[in-house]
CSV table of C-alpha atoms and ligand atoms in Angstrom, one decimal:
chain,number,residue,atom,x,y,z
A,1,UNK,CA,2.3,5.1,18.4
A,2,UNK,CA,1.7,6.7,15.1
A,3,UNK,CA,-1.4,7.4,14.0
A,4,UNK,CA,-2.5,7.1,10.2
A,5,UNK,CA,-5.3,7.8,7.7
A,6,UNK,CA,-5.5,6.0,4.8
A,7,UNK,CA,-7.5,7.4,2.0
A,8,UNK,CA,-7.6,4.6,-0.7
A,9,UNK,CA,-8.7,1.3,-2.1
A,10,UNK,CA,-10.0,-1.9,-1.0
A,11,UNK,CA,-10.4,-4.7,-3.6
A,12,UNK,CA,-11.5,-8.2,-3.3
A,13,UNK,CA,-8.7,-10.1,-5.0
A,14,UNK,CA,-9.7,-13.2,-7.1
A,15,UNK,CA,-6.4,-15.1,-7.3
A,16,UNK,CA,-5.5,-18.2,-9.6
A,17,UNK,CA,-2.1,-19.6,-9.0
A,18,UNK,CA,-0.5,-21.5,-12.2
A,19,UNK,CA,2.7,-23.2,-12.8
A,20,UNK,CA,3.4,-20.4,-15.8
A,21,UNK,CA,1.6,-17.6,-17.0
A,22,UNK,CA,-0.6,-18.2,-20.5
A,23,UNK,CA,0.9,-16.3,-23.5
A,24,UNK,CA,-1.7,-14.0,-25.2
A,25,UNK,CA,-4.3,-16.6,-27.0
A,26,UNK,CA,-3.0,-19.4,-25.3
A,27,UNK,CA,-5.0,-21.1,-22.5
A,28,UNK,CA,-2.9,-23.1,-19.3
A,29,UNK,CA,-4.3,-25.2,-16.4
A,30,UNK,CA,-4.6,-23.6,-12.9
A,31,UNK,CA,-3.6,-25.1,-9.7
A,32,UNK,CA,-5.7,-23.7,-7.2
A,33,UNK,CA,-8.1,-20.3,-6.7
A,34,UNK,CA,-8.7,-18.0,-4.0
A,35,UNK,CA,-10.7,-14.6,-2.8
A,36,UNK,CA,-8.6,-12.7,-0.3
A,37,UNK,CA,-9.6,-9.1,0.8
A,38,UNK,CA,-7.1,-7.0,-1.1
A,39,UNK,CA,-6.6,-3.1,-2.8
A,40,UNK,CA,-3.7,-1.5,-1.8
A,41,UNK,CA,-5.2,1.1,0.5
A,42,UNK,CA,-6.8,-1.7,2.4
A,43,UNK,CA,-3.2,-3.6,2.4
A,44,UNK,CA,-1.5,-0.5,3.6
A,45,UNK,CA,-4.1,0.1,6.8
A,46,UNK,CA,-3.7,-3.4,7.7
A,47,UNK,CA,-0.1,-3.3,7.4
A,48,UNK,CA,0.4,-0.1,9.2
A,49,UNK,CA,-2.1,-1.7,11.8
A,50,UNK,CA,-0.1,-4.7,12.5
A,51,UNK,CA,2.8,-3.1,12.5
A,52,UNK,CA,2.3,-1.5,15.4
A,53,UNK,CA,0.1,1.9,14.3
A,54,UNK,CA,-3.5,3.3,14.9
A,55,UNK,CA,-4.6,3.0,11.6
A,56,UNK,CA,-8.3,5.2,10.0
A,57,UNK,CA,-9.3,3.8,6.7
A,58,UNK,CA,-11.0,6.3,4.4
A,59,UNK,CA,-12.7,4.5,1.3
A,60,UNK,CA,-15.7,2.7,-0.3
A,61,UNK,CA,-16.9,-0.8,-0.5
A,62,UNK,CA,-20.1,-1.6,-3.0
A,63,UNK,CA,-23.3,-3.1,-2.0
A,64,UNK,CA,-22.6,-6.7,-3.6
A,65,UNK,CA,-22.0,-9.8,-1.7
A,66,UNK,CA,-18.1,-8.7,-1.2
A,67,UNK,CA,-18.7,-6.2,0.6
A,68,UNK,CA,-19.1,-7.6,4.5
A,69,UNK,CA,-16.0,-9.8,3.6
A,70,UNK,CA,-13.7,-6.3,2.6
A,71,UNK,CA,-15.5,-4.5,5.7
A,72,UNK,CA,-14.3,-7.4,8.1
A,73,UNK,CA,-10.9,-8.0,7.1
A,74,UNK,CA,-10.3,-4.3,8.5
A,75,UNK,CA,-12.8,-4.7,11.4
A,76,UNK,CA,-10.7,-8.1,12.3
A,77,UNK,CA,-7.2,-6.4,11.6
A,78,UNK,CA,-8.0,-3.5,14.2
A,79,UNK,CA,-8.3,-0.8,11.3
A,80,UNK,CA,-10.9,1.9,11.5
A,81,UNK,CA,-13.9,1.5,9.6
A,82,UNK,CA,-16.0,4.5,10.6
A,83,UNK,CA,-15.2,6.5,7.0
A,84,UNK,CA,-15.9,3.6,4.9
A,85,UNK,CA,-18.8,4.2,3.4
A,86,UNK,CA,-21.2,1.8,1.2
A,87,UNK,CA,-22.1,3.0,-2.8
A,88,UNK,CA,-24.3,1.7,-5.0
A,89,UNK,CA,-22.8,-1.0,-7.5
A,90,UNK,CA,-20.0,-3.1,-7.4
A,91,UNK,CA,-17.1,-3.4,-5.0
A,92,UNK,CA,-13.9,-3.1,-6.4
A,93,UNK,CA,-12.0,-6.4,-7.6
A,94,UNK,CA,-8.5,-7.9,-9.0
A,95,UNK,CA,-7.9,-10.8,-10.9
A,96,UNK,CA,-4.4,-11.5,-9.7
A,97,UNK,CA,-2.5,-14.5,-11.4
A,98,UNK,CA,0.7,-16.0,-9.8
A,99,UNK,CA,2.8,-18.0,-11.2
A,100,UNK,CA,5.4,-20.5,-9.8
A,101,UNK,CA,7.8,-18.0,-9.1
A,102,UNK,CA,5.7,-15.8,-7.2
A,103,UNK,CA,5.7,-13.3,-9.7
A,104,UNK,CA,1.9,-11.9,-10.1
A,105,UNK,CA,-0.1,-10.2,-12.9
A,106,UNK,CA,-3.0,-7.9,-11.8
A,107,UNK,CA,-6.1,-6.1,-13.4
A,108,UNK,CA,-7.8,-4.1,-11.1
A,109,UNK,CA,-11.2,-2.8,-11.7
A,110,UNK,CA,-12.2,0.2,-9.6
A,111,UNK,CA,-15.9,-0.5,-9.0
A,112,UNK,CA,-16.3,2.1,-5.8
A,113,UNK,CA,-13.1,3.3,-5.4
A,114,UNK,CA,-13.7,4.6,-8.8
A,115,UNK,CA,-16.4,6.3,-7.2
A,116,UNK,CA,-14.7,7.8,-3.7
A,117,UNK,CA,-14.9,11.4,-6.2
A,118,UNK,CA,-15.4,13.5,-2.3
A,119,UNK,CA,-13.9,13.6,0.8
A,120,UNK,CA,-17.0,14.7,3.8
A,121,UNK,CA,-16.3,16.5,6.6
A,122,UNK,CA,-15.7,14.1,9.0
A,123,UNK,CA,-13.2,12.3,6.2
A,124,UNK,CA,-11.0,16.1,6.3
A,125,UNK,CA,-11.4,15.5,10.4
A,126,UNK,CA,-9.7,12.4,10.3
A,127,UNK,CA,-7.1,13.2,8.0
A,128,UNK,CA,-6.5,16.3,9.9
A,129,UNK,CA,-6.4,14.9,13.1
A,130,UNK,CA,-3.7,11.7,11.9
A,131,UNK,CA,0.4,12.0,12.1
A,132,UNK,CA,0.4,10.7,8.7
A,133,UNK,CA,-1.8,10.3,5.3
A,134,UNK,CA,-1.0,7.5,3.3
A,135,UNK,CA,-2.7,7.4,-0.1
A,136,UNK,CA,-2.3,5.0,-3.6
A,137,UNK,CA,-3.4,6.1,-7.0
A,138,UNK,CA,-6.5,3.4,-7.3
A,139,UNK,CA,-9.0,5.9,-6.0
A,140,UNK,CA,-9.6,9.7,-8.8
A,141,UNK,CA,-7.0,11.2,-8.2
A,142,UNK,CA,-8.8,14.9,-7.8
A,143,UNK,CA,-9.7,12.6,-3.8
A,144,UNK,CA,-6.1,12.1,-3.4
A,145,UNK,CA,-5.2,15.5,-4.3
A,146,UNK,CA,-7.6,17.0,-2.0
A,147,UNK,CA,-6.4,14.7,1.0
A,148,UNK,CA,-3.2,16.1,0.3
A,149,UNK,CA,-3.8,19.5,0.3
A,150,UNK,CA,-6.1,19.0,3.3
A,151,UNK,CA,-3.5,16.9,5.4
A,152,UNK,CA,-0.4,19.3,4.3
A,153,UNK,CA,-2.9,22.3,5.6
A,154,UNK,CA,-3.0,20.6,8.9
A,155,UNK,CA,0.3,19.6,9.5
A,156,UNK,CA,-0.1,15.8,9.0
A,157,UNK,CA,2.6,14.2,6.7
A,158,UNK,CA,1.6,13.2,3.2
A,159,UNK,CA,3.2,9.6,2.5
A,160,UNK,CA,2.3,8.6,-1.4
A,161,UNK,CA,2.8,5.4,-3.1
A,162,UNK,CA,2.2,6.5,-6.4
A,163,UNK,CA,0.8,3.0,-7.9
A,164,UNK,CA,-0.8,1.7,-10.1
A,165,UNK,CA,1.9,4.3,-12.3
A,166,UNK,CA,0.0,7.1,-14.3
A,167,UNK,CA,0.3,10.8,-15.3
A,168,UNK,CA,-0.3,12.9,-12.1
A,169,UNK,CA,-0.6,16.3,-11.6
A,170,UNK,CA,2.7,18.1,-11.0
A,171,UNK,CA,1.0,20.4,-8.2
A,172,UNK,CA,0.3,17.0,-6.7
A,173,UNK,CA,4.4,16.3,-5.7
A,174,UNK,CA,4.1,19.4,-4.1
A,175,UNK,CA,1.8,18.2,-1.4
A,176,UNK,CA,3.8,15.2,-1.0
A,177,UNK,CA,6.3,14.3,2.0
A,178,UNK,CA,7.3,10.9,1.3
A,179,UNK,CA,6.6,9.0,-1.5
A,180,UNK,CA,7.5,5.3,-1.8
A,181,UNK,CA,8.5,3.8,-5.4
A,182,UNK,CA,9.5,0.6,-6.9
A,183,UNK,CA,12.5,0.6,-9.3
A,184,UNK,CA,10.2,0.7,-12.4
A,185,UNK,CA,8.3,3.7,-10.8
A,186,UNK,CA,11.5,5.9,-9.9
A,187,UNK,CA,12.7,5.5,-13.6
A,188,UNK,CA,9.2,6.3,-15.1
A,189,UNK,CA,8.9,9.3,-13.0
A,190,UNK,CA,12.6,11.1,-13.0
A,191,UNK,CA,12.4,14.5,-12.0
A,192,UNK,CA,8.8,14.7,-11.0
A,193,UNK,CA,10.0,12.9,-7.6
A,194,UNK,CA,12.7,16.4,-7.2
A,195,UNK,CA,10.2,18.1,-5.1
A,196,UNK,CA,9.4,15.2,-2.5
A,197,UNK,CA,11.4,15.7,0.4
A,198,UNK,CA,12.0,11.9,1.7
A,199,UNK,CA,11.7,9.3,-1.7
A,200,UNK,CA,12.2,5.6,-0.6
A,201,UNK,CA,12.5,3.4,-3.7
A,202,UNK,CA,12.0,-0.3,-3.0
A,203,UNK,CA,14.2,-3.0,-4.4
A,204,UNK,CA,12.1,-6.3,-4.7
A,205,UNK,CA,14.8,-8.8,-3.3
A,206,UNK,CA,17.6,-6.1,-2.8
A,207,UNK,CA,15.7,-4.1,0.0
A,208,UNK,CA,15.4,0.0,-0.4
A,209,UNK,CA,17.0,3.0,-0.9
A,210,UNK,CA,16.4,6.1,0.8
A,211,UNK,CA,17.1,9.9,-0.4
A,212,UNK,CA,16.6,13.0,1.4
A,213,UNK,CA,18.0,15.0,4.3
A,214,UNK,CA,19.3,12.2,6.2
A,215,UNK,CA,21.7,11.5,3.1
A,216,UNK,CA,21.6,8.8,0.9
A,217,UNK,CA,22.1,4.9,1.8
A,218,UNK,CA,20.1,1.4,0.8
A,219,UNK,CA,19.0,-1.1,3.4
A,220,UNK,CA,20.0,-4.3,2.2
A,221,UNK,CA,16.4,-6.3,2.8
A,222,UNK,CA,16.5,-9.9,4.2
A,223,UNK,CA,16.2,-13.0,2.0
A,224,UNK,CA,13.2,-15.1,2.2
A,225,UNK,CA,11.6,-18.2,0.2
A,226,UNK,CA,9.4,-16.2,-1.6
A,227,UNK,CA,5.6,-17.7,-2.3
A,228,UNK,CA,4.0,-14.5,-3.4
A,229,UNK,CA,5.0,-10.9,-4.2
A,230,UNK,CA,1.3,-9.8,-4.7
A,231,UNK,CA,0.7,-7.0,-1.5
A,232,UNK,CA,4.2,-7.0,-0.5
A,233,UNK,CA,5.6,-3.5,-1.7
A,234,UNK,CA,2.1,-2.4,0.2
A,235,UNK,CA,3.2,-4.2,3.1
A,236,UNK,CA,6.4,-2.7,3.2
A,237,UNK,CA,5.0,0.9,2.7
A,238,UNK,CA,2.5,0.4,5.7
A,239,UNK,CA,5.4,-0.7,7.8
A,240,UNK,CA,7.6,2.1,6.4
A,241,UNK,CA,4.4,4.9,7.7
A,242,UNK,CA,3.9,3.3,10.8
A,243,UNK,CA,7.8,3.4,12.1
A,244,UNK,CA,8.6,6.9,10.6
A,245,UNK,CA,8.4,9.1,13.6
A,246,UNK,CA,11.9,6.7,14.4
A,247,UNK,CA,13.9,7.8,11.7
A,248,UNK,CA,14.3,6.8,7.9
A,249,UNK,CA,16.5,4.5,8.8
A,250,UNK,CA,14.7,2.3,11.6
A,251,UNK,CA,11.8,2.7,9.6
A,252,UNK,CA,13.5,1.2,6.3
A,253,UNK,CA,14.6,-2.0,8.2
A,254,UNK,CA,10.9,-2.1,9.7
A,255,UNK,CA,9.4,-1.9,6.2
A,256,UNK,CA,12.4,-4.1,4.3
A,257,UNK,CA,11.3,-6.9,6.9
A,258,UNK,CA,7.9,-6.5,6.8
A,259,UNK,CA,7.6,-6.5,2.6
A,260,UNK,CA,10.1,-9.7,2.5
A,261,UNK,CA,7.8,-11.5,5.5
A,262,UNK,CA,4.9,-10.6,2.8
A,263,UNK,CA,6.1,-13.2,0.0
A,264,UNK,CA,6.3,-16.0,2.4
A,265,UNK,CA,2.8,-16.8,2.1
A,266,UNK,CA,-0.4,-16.3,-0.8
A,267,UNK,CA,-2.8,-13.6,-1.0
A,268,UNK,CA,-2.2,-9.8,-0.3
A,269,UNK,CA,-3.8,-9.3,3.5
A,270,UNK,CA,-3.4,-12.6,4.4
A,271,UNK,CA,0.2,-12.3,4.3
A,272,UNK,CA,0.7,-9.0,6.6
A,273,UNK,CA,3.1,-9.9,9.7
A,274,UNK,CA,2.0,-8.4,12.2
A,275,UNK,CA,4.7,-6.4,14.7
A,276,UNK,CA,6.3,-9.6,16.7
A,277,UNK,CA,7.0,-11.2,13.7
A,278,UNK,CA,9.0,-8.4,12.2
A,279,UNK,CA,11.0,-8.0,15.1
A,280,UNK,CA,11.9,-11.9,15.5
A,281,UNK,CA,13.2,-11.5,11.9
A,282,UNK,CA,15.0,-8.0,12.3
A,283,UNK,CA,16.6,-10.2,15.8
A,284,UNK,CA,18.0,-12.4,13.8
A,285,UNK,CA,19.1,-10.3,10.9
A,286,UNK,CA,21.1,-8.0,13.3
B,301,LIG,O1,-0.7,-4.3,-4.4
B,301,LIG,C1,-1.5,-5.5,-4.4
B,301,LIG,C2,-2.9,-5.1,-4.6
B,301,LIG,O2,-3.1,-4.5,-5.9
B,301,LIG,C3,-3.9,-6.2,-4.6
B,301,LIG,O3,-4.3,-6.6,-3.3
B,301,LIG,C4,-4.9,-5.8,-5.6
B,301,LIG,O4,-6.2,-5.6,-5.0
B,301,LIG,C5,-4.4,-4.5,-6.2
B,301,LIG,O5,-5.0,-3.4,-5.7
């Protein structure tokens, strides 16, 4: 069993599903609204969790009425909540909008992820002590930098899924094993990705690609009736971390079914399969 830290964000998503999404200026009518514990850090724990990993989360709620709702959807899911600390102010939220399709718009604002700015002691400990690090860009990035130099010091594999997409620091590629892209992603970040060892590049409905050592192929992904993208490329790299130690391959096909089981359903954690789920659908895909 692989064992992860995830250094990142948890967000309480406030999501409004619609029929279409409003034009600038223009106002539509909703059909229904939900909270669901969200942030992709917090999506990737739980998804490396119930695929089948032993999953630390390393982050920051706020002190408002969200926060015991964030802390127990990782207490529930099994995820490690021993280095996620409490800071004054608000907890970090997204207003996520989906429309008919299951296409999603999303603002995030930080709140205290904005304000995860150092890692403790016992935060390099876990890091240090876990097969894999798994960090996001909605935490500073000097905190992700630092995990990655730490974890890359200790011989623990840096896995990055560099969204939400913004300017990084080149040194930062250096640290990384793995990182996990969308197409949009790969496009935007061309040669910056030449030092990463291992780049997957997910495909929304067309599955993944993988590059690195092992070659180059594409997992084709599995077609689903999809309800809701929101928390599915997370879900895919939580899968992707917590099946690496069996190859790229294997672990492609674990994440590919994981992300697609994702859009089946609304809301980002709530749609996580857990590890017997995936398998019934890689069964039947095989
Ligand atoms: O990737 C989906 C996630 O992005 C949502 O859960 C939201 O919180 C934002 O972080």
């Amino acid at each position: 069993m692989a064992r992860i830290a995830v250094v990142g964000s948890i967000n309480l998503d406030l999501v409004t599903t619609t029929a279409r999404r409003p034009e600038p200026g223009e106002t539509v009518l909703g059909s229904g609204f939900e909270t669901v514990p969200g942030g992709k850090g917090s999506n990737q724990a739980i998804a490396a969790r119930r695929a089948g990993a032993e999953v630390d989360f390393v982050g920051a709620v706020g002190d408002d009425l969200f926060a015991a709702e964030l802390r127990t959807a990782l207490d529930d899911a099994g995820v490690g909540t021993a280095r996620l600390r409490t800071v004054a102010g608000p907890s970090g939220v997204a207003t996520i909008v989906v429309d008919a399709s299951g296409e999603n718009t999303i603002i995030v604002v930080g709140g205290a992820n904005a304000r995860m700015t150092e890692l403790s002691q016992p935060d390099l400990a876990t890091i240090a002590a876990a097969d894999l690090l798994l960090c996001q860009l909605e935490i500073p990035i000097q905190t992700v930098l630092a995990a990655a130099h730490h974890a890359r010091a200790h011989g623990t594999t840096v896995v990055l899924n560099p969204s939400p997409a913004q300017d990084l620091p080149p040194e930062l590629w250096h640290a990384v094993d793995i990182a996990v892209v969308n197409e949009g992603e790969a496009r935007r970040l061309g040669s910056a990705l030449d030092p990463v060892p291992h780049v997957v590049t997910t495909r929304g409905g067309a599955g993944a690609r993988y590059r690195g050592p092992e070659g180059e192929f594409d997992d084709p992904g599995v077609t689903v009736e999809v309800v809701d993208t929101t928390g599915a490329g997370d879900t895919f790299t939580g899968a992707l971390a917590a099946h690496w130690h069996e190859g790229p391959r294997a672990a492609l096909a674990w994440a590919c079914a994981a992300g697609a089981l994702a859009t089946t359903k609304l809301g980002a954690s709530a749609s996580i399969p857990d590890a017997e789920e995936i398998e019934r659908l890689l069964a039947q895909r095989n």
